[in-house]
N, CA and C of each residue as an Amber inpcrd file, in Angstrom:
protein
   294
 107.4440000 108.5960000  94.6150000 107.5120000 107.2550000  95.1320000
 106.9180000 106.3010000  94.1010000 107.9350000 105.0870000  94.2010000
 106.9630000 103.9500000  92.6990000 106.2300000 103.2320000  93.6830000
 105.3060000 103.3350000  92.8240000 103.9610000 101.9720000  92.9100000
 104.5800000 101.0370000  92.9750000 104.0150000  99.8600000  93.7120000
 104.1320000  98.3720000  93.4950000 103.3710000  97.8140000  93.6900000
 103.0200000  96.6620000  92.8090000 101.7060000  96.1390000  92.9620000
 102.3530000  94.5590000  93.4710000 101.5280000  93.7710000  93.9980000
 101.6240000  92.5900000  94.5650000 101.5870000  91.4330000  93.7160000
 102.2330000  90.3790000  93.7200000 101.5070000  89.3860000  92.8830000
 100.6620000  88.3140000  92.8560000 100.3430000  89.0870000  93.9200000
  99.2130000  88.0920000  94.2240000  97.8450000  88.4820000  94.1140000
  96.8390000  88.4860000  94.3820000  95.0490000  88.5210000  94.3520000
  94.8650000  88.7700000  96.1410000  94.6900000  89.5710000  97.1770000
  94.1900000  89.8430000  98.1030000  93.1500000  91.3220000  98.4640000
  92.1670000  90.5070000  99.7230000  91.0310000  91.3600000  99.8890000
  92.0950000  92.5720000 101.4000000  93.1050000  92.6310000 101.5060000
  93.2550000  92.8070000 102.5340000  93.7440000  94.0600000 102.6730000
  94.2450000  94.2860000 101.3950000  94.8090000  95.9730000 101.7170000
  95.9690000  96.3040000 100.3680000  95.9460000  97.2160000  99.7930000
  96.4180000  97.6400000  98.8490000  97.8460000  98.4730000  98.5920000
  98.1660000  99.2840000  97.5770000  99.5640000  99.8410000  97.6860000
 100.8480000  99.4650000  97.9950000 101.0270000 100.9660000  98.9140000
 102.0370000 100.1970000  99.7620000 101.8240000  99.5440000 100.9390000
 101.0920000  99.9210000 101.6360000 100.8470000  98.8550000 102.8190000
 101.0410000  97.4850000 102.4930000 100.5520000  96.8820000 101.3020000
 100.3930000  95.7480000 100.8940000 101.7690000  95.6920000 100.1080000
 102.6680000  96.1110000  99.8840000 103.8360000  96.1850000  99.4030000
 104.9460000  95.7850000 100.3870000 104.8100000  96.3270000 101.6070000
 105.8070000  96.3250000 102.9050000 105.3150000  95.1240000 103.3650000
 103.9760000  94.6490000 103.7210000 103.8350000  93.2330000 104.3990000
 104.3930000  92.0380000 103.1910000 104.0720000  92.9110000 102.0080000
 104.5730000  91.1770000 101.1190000 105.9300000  91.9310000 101.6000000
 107.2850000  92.4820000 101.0730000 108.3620000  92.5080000 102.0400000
 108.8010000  91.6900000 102.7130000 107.8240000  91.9460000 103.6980000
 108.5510000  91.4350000 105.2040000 107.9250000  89.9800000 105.5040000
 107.1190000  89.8360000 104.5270000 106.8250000  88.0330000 104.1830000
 107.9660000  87.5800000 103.2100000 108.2890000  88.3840000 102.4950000
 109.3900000  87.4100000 101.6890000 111.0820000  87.7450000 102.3020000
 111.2120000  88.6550000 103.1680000 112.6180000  88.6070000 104.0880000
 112.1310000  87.5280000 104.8990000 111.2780000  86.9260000 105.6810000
 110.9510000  86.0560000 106.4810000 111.2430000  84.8580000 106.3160000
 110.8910000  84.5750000 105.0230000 110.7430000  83.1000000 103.8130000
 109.5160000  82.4270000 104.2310000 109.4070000  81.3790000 103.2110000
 108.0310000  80.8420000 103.2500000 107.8120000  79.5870000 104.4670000
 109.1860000  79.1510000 104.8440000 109.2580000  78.0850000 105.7180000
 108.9680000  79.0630000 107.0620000 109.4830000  80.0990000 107.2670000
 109.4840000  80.8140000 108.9800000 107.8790000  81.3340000 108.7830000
 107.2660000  81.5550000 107.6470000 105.9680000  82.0880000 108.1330000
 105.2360000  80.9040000 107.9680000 105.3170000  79.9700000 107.2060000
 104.2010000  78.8480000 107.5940000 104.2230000  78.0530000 108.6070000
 105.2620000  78.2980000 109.9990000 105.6140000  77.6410000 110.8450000
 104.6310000  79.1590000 111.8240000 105.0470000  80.3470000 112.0560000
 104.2800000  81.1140000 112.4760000 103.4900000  81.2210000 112.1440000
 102.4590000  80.9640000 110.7590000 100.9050000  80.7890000 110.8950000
  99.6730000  79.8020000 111.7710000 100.7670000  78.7280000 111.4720000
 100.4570000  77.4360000 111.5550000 100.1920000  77.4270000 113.3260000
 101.2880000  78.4400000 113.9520000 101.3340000  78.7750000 115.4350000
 100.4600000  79.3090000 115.8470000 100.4830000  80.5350000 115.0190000
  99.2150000  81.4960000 115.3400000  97.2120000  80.4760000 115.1710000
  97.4030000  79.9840000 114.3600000  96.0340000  79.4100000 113.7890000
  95.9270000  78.2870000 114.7390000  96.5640000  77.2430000 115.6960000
  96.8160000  76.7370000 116.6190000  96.4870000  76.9650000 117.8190000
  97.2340000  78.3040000 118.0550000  97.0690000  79.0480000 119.9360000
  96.3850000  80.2520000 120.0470000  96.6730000  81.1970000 119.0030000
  96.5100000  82.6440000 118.8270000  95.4580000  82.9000000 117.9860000
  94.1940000  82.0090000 117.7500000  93.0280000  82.1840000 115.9440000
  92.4630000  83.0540000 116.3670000  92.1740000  83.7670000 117.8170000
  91.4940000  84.8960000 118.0030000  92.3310000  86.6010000 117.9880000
  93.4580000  86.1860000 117.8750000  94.0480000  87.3890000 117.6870000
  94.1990000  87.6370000 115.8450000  94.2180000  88.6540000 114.8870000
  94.1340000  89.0040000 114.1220000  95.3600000  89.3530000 113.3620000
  96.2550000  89.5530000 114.1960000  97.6870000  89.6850000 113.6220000
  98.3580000  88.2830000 113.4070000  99.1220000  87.7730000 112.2500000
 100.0370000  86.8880000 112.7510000 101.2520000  87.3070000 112.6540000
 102.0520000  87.9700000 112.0790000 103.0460000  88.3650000 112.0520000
 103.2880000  89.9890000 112.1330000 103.8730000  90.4580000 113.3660000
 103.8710000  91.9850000 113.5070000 102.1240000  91.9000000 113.4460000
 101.8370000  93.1780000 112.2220000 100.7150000  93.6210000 111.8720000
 100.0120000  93.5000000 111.0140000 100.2910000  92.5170000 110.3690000
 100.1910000  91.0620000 109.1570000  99.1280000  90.5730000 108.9880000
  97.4170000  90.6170000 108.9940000  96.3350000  89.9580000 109.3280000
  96.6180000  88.5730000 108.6880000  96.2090000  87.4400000 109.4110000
  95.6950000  86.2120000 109.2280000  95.5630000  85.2530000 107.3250000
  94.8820000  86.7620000 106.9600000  94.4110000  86.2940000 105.5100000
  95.1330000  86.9320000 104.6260000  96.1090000  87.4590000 105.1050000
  97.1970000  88.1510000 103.8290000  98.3800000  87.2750000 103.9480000
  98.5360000  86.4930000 105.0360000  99.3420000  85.7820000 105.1980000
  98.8780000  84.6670000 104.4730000  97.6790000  83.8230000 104.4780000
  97.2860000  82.8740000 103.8350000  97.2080000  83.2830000 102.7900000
  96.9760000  84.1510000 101.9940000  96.9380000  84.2920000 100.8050000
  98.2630000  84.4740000  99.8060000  99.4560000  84.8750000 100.7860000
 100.6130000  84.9360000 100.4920000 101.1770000  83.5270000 100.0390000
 100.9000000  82.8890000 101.3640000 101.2330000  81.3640000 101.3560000
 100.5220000  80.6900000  99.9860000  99.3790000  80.9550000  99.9950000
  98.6840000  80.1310000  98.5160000  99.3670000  80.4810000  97.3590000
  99.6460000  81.8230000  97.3200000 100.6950000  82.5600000  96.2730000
 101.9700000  81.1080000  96.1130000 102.6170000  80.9020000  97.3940000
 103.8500000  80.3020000  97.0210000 103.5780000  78.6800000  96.7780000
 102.1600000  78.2240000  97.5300000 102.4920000  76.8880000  97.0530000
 101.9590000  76.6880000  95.7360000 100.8840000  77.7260000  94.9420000
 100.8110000  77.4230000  93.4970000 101.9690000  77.8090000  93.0310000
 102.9520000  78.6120000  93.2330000 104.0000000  78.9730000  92.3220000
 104.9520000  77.5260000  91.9880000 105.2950000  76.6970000  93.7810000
 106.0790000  75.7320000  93.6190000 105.0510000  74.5480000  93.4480000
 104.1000000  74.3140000  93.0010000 103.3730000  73.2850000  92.0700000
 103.6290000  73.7170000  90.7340000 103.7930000  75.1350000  90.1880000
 103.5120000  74.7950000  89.0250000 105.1720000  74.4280000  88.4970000
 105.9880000  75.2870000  89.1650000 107.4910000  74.8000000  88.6840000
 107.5390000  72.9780000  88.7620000 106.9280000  72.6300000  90.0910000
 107.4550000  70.9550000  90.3790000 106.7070000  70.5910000  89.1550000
 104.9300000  70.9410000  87.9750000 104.8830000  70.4180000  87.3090000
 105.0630000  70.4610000  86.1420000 106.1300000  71.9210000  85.4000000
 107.0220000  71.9030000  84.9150000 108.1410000  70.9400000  84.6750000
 108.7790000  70.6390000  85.7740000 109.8550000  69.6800000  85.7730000
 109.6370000  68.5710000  85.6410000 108.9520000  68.2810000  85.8770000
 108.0330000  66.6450000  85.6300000 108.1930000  66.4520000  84.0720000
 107.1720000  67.4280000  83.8290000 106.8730000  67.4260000  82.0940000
 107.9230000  67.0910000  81.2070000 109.1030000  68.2620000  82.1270000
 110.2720000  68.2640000  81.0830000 110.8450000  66.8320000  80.8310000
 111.3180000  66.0290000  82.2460000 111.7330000  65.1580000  82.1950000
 110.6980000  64.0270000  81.8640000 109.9480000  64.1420000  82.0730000
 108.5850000  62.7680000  80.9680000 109.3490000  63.0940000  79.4050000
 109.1740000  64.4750000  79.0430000 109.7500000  64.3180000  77.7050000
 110.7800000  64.2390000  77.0420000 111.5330000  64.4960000  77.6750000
 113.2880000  63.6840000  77.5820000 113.1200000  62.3970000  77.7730000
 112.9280000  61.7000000  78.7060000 112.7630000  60.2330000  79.0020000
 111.5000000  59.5070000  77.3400000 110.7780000  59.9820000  76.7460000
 110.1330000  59.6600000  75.8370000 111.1720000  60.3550000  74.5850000
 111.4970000  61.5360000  74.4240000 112.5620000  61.3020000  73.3540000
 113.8200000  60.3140000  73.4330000 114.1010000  59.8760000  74.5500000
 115.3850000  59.0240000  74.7370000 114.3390000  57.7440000  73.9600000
 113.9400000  57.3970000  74.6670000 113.1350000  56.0930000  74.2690000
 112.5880000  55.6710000  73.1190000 111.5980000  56.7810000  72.4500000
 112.0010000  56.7700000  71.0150000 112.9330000  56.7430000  70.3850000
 114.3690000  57.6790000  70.3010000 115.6360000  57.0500000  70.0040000
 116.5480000  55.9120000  70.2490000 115.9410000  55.0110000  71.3700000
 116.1310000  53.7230000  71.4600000 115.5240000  52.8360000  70.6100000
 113.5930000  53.0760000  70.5820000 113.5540000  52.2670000  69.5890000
 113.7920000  52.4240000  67.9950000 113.8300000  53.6140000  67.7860000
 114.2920000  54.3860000  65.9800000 115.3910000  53.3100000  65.7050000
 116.6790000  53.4620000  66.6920000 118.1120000  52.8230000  66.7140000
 117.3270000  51.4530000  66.6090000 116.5170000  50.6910000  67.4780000
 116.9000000  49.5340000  67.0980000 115.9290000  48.8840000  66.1230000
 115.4260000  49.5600000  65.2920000 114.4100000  49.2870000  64.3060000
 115.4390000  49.1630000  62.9270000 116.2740000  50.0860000  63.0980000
 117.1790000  49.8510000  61.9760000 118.2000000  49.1470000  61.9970000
C-alpha cells in the first residue's frame, strides 16, 4: 500500500486515516464543507465530529490549507497583472519620448 502524506500541517491524525478524511474533504469541495462547518460550529460546537468522523480541527485546518492556497494564487495574479500594466505603460511612455 502507498503512503500519502497530506499537504497540509495537522495535530489530528496521520497516514492514512489522515489521507481518507483529506479525500472525502476534497470530493466534498471547499464551498459544501465550509457551509457544514460553519453549521456544525453554530448548532453542533459540542459534538466533535463535523463531517462523518472528521474532527472539528482537521476540518479547520483543511480549510486554512485552502484559503492560503487561494490568497496566494489571487496574489499571484495581481502581481502579474500590476506588471503587465507597468510594462505597457512604460512602453507608452518609451513610444512617446521618441
Amino acid at each position: 500500500m502507498e503512503s500519502h502524506v497530506i499537504p497540509f500541517e495537522n495535530r489530528w491524525t496521520n497516514g492514512e486515516h489522515a489521507w481518507q478524511w483529506h479525500r472525502e474533504l476534497e470530493r466534498l469541495g471547499v464551498p459544501t464543507v465550509r457551509t457544514m462547518y460553519c453549521e456544525h460550529e453554530t448548532h453542533h460546537g459540542a459534538e466533535p465530529a463535523v463531517v462523518f468522523d472528521i474532527p472539528a480541527g482537521f476540518v479547520r485546518d483543511w480549510l486554512a490549507f485552502h484559503d492560503r492556497r487561494a490568497a496566494r494564487r489571487q496574489f499571484l495574479w495581481r502581481a502579474s497583472v500590476i506588471m503587465l500594466c507597468v510594462a505597457a505603460a512604460s512602453g507608452v511612455v518609451f513610444g512617446a519620448l521618441r
